[in-house]
């Protein structure tokens, strides 16, 4: 079964949770430990990526270690074509729709496409939309961040993604954002498109996860929450609220 088919099947029944790990932020062994626990707690897939500091070496080592611990999909969440791992089950083949630079809308994709084909990784096409404050990814991606009160603009970008044939839309407030994507914006986008909606950035507790889920996210992504030592109970409560 493809990763796409697996995710679509699971989404029929429930909102999904994905755990994001940055290969530059912990050792491969620690990544394997965290993802093993996240998997036991019910996370649906592991995403691996980061805005800066991802190398072919730390990416391959991290994904290989994770694959020894989990049998849920491991999806590469790339920042460019400079590193692509043959060990990933799938790659978000994404365009940062509101970037001001052609590098992140189409040029890195042009460079990465033949590599993805050669390696045989499943591409999951995604329109990536950066919402204020955007944090590091908004900065390095040279994004015209969507103002937090302009759900209409986010919805127009999301609809454009659907019309361009993309399989997913991701609303991103940026890793470590003080506040997650506003619920009004999530609702507006959800009611505009028919394809699955991912939401991430700034979701650090069960209350936030619940708000994002109730507003209409099909997939809720958390990253930072597993970056400090005492994540287990917090991650458990986040996944529980998403699955209920
Ligand atoms: C980053 O949205 C993700 O792409 C995760 O954000 O680190 O704030 O959970 P956090």
CSV table of C-alpha atoms and ligand atoms in Angstrom, one decimal:
chain,number,residue,atom,x,y,z
A,1,UNK,CA,0.0,0.0,0.0
A,2,UNK,CA,1.3,3.5,-0.8
A,3,UNK,CA,1.8,6.1,1.9
A,4,UNK,CA,-0.9,8.2,0.2
A,5,UNK,CA,-3.4,5.3,0.3
A,6,UNK,CA,-2.5,4.6,3.9
A,7,UNK,CA,-3.0,8.2,5.0
A,8,UNK,CA,-6.3,8.6,3.0
A,9,UNK,CA,-7.7,5.4,4.5
A,10,UNK,CA,-6.8,6.5,8.1
A,11,UNK,CA,-8.2,10.0,7.5
A,12,UNK,CA,-11.6,8.5,6.7
A,13,UNK,CA,-11.9,7.5,10.4
A,14,UNK,CA,-10.0,10.2,12.2
A,15,UNK,CA,-7.8,13.3,12.4
A,16,UNK,CA,-4.2,12.2,12.2
A,17,UNK,CA,-1.2,13.3,14.2
A,18,UNK,CA,2.3,13.4,12.8
A,19,UNK,CA,5.5,13.8,14.8
A,20,UNK,CA,8.2,16.0,13.2
A,21,UNK,CA,11.9,15.5,14.1
A,22,UNK,CA,14.7,17.8,12.9
A,23,UNK,CA,17.8,15.6,12.2
A,24,UNK,CA,20.0,18.5,13.3
A,25,UNK,CA,18.5,18.6,16.8
A,26,UNK,CA,19.2,15.1,18.3
A,27,UNK,CA,21.3,12.0,17.7
A,28,UNK,CA,19.9,9.3,15.4
A,29,UNK,CA,19.6,7.0,18.5
A,30,UNK,CA,17.5,9.6,20.3
A,31,UNK,CA,15.4,10.1,17.2
A,32,UNK,CA,14.7,6.4,17.2
A,33,UNK,CA,13.8,6.4,20.9
A,34,UNK,CA,11.4,9.4,20.5
A,35,UNK,CA,9.7,8.0,17.4
A,36,UNK,CA,9.3,4.6,19.0
A,37,UNK,CA,7.5,6.2,21.9
A,38,UNK,CA,5.4,8.4,19.7
A,39,UNK,CA,4.4,5.4,17.7
A,40,UNK,CA,3.3,3.5,20.8
A,41,UNK,CA,1.2,6.6,21.7
A,42,UNK,CA,-0.5,6.4,18.4
A,43,UNK,CA,1.2,9.0,16.1
A,44,UNK,CA,0.3,8.2,12.5
A,45,UNK,CA,3.6,9.1,10.7
A,46,UNK,CA,7.0,10.5,11.4
A,47,UNK,CA,8.1,13.6,9.5
A,48,UNK,CA,11.8,14.3,9.3
A,49,UNK,CA,13.1,17.8,8.3
A,50,UNK,CA,14.3,21.2,9.3
A,51,UNK,CA,14.8,24.6,7.9
A,52,UNK,CA,18.6,24.7,8.4
A,53,UNK,CA,21.3,22.2,9.2
A,54,UNK,CA,20.0,19.2,7.4
A,55,UNK,CA,22.8,17.3,5.6
A,56,UNK,CA,22.7,14.0,3.7
A,57,UNK,CA,24.6,12.4,6.6
A,58,UNK,CA,22.4,13.5,9.5
A,59,UNK,CA,19.3,12.8,7.4
A,60,UNK,CA,20.3,9.3,6.3
A,61,UNK,CA,21.4,8.4,9.8
A,62,UNK,CA,18.3,9.7,11.4
A,63,UNK,CA,15.8,8.1,9.0
A,64,UNK,CA,17.7,4.8,9.1
A,65,UNK,CA,17.6,4.7,12.9
A,66,UNK,CA,13.9,5.6,13.0
A,67,UNK,CA,13.1,2.9,10.5
A,68,UNK,CA,14.6,0.3,12.9
A,69,UNK,CA,12.0,1.4,15.5
A,70,UNK,CA,8.7,2.1,13.7
A,71,UNK,CA,6.7,0.6,10.8
A,72,UNK,CA,4.5,3.7,10.3
A,73,UNK,CA,5.4,5.9,7.3
A,74,UNK,CA,8.5,8.0,7.6
A,75,UNK,CA,8.0,11.1,5.4
A,76,UNK,CA,10.8,13.4,4.5
A,77,UNK,CA,9.9,17.1,4.9
A,78,UNK,CA,12.6,18.8,2.8
A,79,UNK,CA,13.9,22.3,2.8
A,80,UNK,CA,15.5,21.9,-0.6
A,81,UNK,CA,17.1,19.4,-3.0
A,82,UNK,CA,20.5,19.4,-1.4
A,83,UNK,CA,19.7,16.3,0.7
A,84,UNK,CA,17.2,13.6,-0.2
A,85,UNK,CA,17.3,10.3,1.6
A,86,UNK,CA,16.7,6.9,-0.1
A,87,UNK,CA,15.5,5.6,3.3
A,88,UNK,CA,12.3,7.7,3.5
A,89,UNK,CA,9.0,6.0,2.5
A,90,UNK,CA,7.7,9.2,1.0
A,91,UNK,CA,8.7,12.9,0.5
A,92,UNK,CA,6.4,15.9,0.7
A,93,UNK,CA,7.1,17.2,-2.8
A,94,UNK,CA,6.2,20.7,-1.8
A,95,UNK,CA,6.1,24.2,-3.2
A,96,UNK,CA,6.2,27.2,-0.8
A,97,UNK,CA,3.3,29.0,-2.5
A,98,UNK,CA,3.8,32.4,-0.8
A,99,UNK,CA,7.6,32.5,-1.2
A,100,UNK,CA,9.0,35.5,-3.0
A,101,UNK,CA,11.8,33.3,-4.5
A,102,UNK,CA,11.5,30.9,-7.4
A,103,UNK,CA,14.0,28.7,-5.6
A,104,UNK,CA,11.3,27.4,-3.2
A,105,UNK,CA,8.3,27.5,-5.5
A,106,UNK,CA,9.8,25.6,-8.5
A,107,UNK,CA,13.6,25.5,-8.8
A,108,UNK,CA,14.5,23.2,-5.9
A,109,UNK,CA,11.6,21.0,-7.1
A,110,UNK,CA,13.2,20.8,-10.6
A,111,UNK,CA,16.5,19.8,-9.1
A,112,UNK,CA,14.9,17.3,-6.7
A,113,UNK,CA,12.4,15.6,-9.1
A,114,UNK,CA,15.0,13.4,-11.0
A,115,UNK,CA,16.6,12.4,-7.7
A,116,UNK,CA,13.2,11.4,-6.2
A,117,UNK,CA,12.4,9.3,-9.3
A,118,UNK,CA,15.8,7.6,-9.3
A,119,UNK,CA,15.6,6.8,-5.6
A,120,UNK,CA,12.0,5.5,-6.0
A,121,UNK,CA,10.6,7.6,-3.1
A,122,UNK,CA,6.9,8.2,-3.2
A,123,UNK,CA,6.2,11.9,-3.8
A,124,UNK,CA,3.2,13.5,-2.0
A,125,UNK,CA,2.6,16.8,-3.6
A,126,UNK,CA,1.8,19.7,-1.2
A,127,UNK,CA,1.1,23.4,-1.3
A,128,UNK,CA,3.0,24.9,1.6
A,129,UNK,CA,1.6,28.1,2.9
A,130,UNK,CA,3.4,30.2,5.6
A,131,UNK,CA,1.3,32.1,8.1
A,132,UNK,CA,2.6,34.9,10.3
A,133,UNK,CA,4.8,34.9,12.2
A,134,UNK,CA,6.4,32.2,10.0
A,135,UNK,CA,9.5,32.0,12.3
A,136,UNK,CA,12.7,30.6,10.8
A,137,UNK,CA,11.0,28.9,7.8
A,138,UNK,CA,9.3,32.1,6.8
A,139,UNK,CA,12.6,33.9,7.0
A,140,UNK,CA,14.8,31.5,5.1
A,141,UNK,CA,11.9,30.8,2.7
A,142,UNK,CA,11.5,34.6,2.0
A,143,UNK,CA,7.8,34.2,2.5
A,144,UNK,CA,5.2,36.8,2.3
A,145,UNK,CA,3.6,35.5,5.4
A,146,UNK,CA,-0.2,35.4,5.4
A,147,UNK,CA,-1.4,38.0,8.0
A,148,UNK,CA,-3.2,36.2,10.8
A,149,UNK,CA,-6.5,37.9,10.1
A,150,UNK,CA,-6.5,37.1,6.4
A,151,UNK,CA,-8.0,33.6,6.1
A,152,UNK,CA,-9.3,34.6,2.7
A,153,UNK,CA,-5.8,34.9,1.3
A,154,UNK,CA,-4.8,31.5,2.8
A,155,UNK,CA,-7.9,30.0,1.3
A,156,UNK,CA,-7.1,31.5,-2.1
A,157,UNK,CA,-3.6,30.0,-2.0
A,158,UNK,CA,-5.1,26.7,-0.8
A,159,UNK,CA,-7.6,26.6,-3.7
A,160,UNK,CA,-4.8,27.4,-6.1
A,161,UNK,CA,-2.9,24.4,-4.7
A,162,UNK,CA,-5.9,22.1,-5.3
A,163,UNK,CA,-6.4,23.4,-8.8
A,164,UNK,CA,-2.8,22.8,-9.6
A,165,UNK,CA,-3.3,19.2,-8.7
A,166,UNK,CA,-1.6,19.1,-5.3
A,167,UNK,CA,-2.6,16.3,-2.9
A,168,UNK,CA,-2.2,18.3,0.3
A,169,UNK,CA,-2.2,21.8,1.8
A,170,UNK,CA,-0.1,22.6,4.8
A,171,UNK,CA,-0.8,25.8,6.8
A,172,UNK,CA,2.5,26.5,8.7
A,173,UNK,CA,2.9,29.1,11.5
A,174,UNK,CA,6.6,28.2,11.8
A,175,UNK,CA,8.3,25.9,14.3
A,176,UNK,CA,8.2,27.4,17.8
A,177,UNK,CA,5.6,30.0,16.8
A,178,UNK,CA,4.1,31.7,19.9
A,179,UNK,CA,0.6,31.0,18.6
A,180,UNK,CA,-0.6,28.3,16.2
A,181,UNK,CA,-2.5,29.1,12.9
A,182,UNK,CA,-5.7,30.9,13.9
A,183,UNK,CA,-8.8,28.7,14.1
A,184,UNK,CA,-10.8,31.1,11.8
A,185,UNK,CA,-8.2,30.7,9.1
A,186,UNK,CA,-8.2,26.9,9.5
A,187,UNK,CA,-12.0,26.9,9.2
A,188,UNK,CA,-12.0,29.2,6.1
A,189,UNK,CA,-9.4,27.0,4.3
A,190,UNK,CA,-11.1,23.8,5.3
A,191,UNK,CA,-14.4,25.0,3.9
A,192,UNK,CA,-12.7,26.1,0.6
A,193,UNK,CA,-10.8,23.0,-0.4
A,194,UNK,CA,-11.5,19.3,-0.8
A,195,UNK,CA,-8.0,18.0,-0.3
A,196,UNK,CA,-6.5,17.1,3.1
A,197,UNK,CA,-5.3,20.0,5.3
A,198,UNK,CA,-2.2,19.8,7.5
A,199,UNK,CA,-1.7,22.4,10.2
A,200,UNK,CA,1.5,22.9,12.2
A,201,UNK,CA,3.6,25.4,14.2
A,202,UNK,CA,3.2,26.4,17.8
A,203,UNK,CA,1.0,23.5,18.9
A,204,UNK,CA,2.5,22.6,22.3
A,205,UNK,CA,-0.4,21.2,24.4
A,206,UNK,CA,-3.6,19.2,24.2
A,207,UNK,CA,-5.8,22.4,24.3
A,208,UNK,CA,-4.1,23.8,21.2
A,209,UNK,CA,-4.2,20.5,19.4
A,210,UNK,CA,-7.9,20.2,20.2
A,211,UNK,CA,-8.6,23.8,18.8
A,212,UNK,CA,-6.7,23.0,15.6
A,213,UNK,CA,-8.5,19.7,15.2
A,214,UNK,CA,-12.0,21.2,15.9
A,215,UNK,CA,-11.3,24.0,13.4
A,216,UNK,CA,-10.9,21.4,10.7
A,217,UNK,CA,-7.3,20.2,10.3
A,218,UNK,CA,-7.1,16.7,8.9
A,219,UNK,CA,-3.5,16.3,10.1
A,220,UNK,CA,-2.0,18.0,13.1
A,221,UNK,CA,1.8,18.3,13.3
A,222,UNK,CA,3.9,18.8,16.3
A,223,UNK,CA,7.6,19.1,16.4
A,224,UNK,CA,9.1,21.2,19.3
A,225,UNK,CA,7.1,19.4,21.9
A,226,UNK,CA,9.5,16.3,21.7
A,227,UNK,CA,12.6,18.4,21.8
A,228,UNK,CA,12.9,18.7,25.6
A,229,UNK,CA,13.4,15.8,27.9
A,230,UNK,CA,9.9,15.6,29.5
A,231,UNK,CA,7.8,15.2,26.5
A,232,UNK,CA,6.1,11.9,27.1
A,233,UNK,CA,3.0,12.9,29.0
A,234,UNK,CA,2.5,16.0,27.0
A,235,UNK,CA,2.8,14.1,23.7
A,236,UNK,CA,0.4,11.5,25.1
A,237,UNK,CA,-2.2,14.1,25.9
A,238,UNK,CA,-1.9,15.7,22.5
A,239,UNK,CA,-2.3,12.5,20.6
A,240,UNK,CA,-5.2,11.4,22.8
A,241,UNK,CA,-7.1,14.6,22.2
A,242,UNK,CA,-6.6,14.3,18.4
A,243,UNK,CA,-7.7,10.7,18.4
A,244,UNK,CA,-10.9,11.3,20.5
B,1,LIG,C1,7.2,22.9,11.8
B,1,LIG,O1,4.9,23.0,12.0
B,1,LIG,C2,6.0,22.3,12.4
B,1,LIG,O2,7.2,22.7,10.4
B,1,LIG,C3,6.2,22.0,13.8
B,1,LIG,O3,6.1,23.2,14.6
B,1,LIG,O4,7.9,22.8,16.3
B,1,LIG,O5,6.1,24.5,16.7
B,1,LIG,O6,5.6,22.1,16.8
B,1,LIG,P1,6.5,23.1,16.2
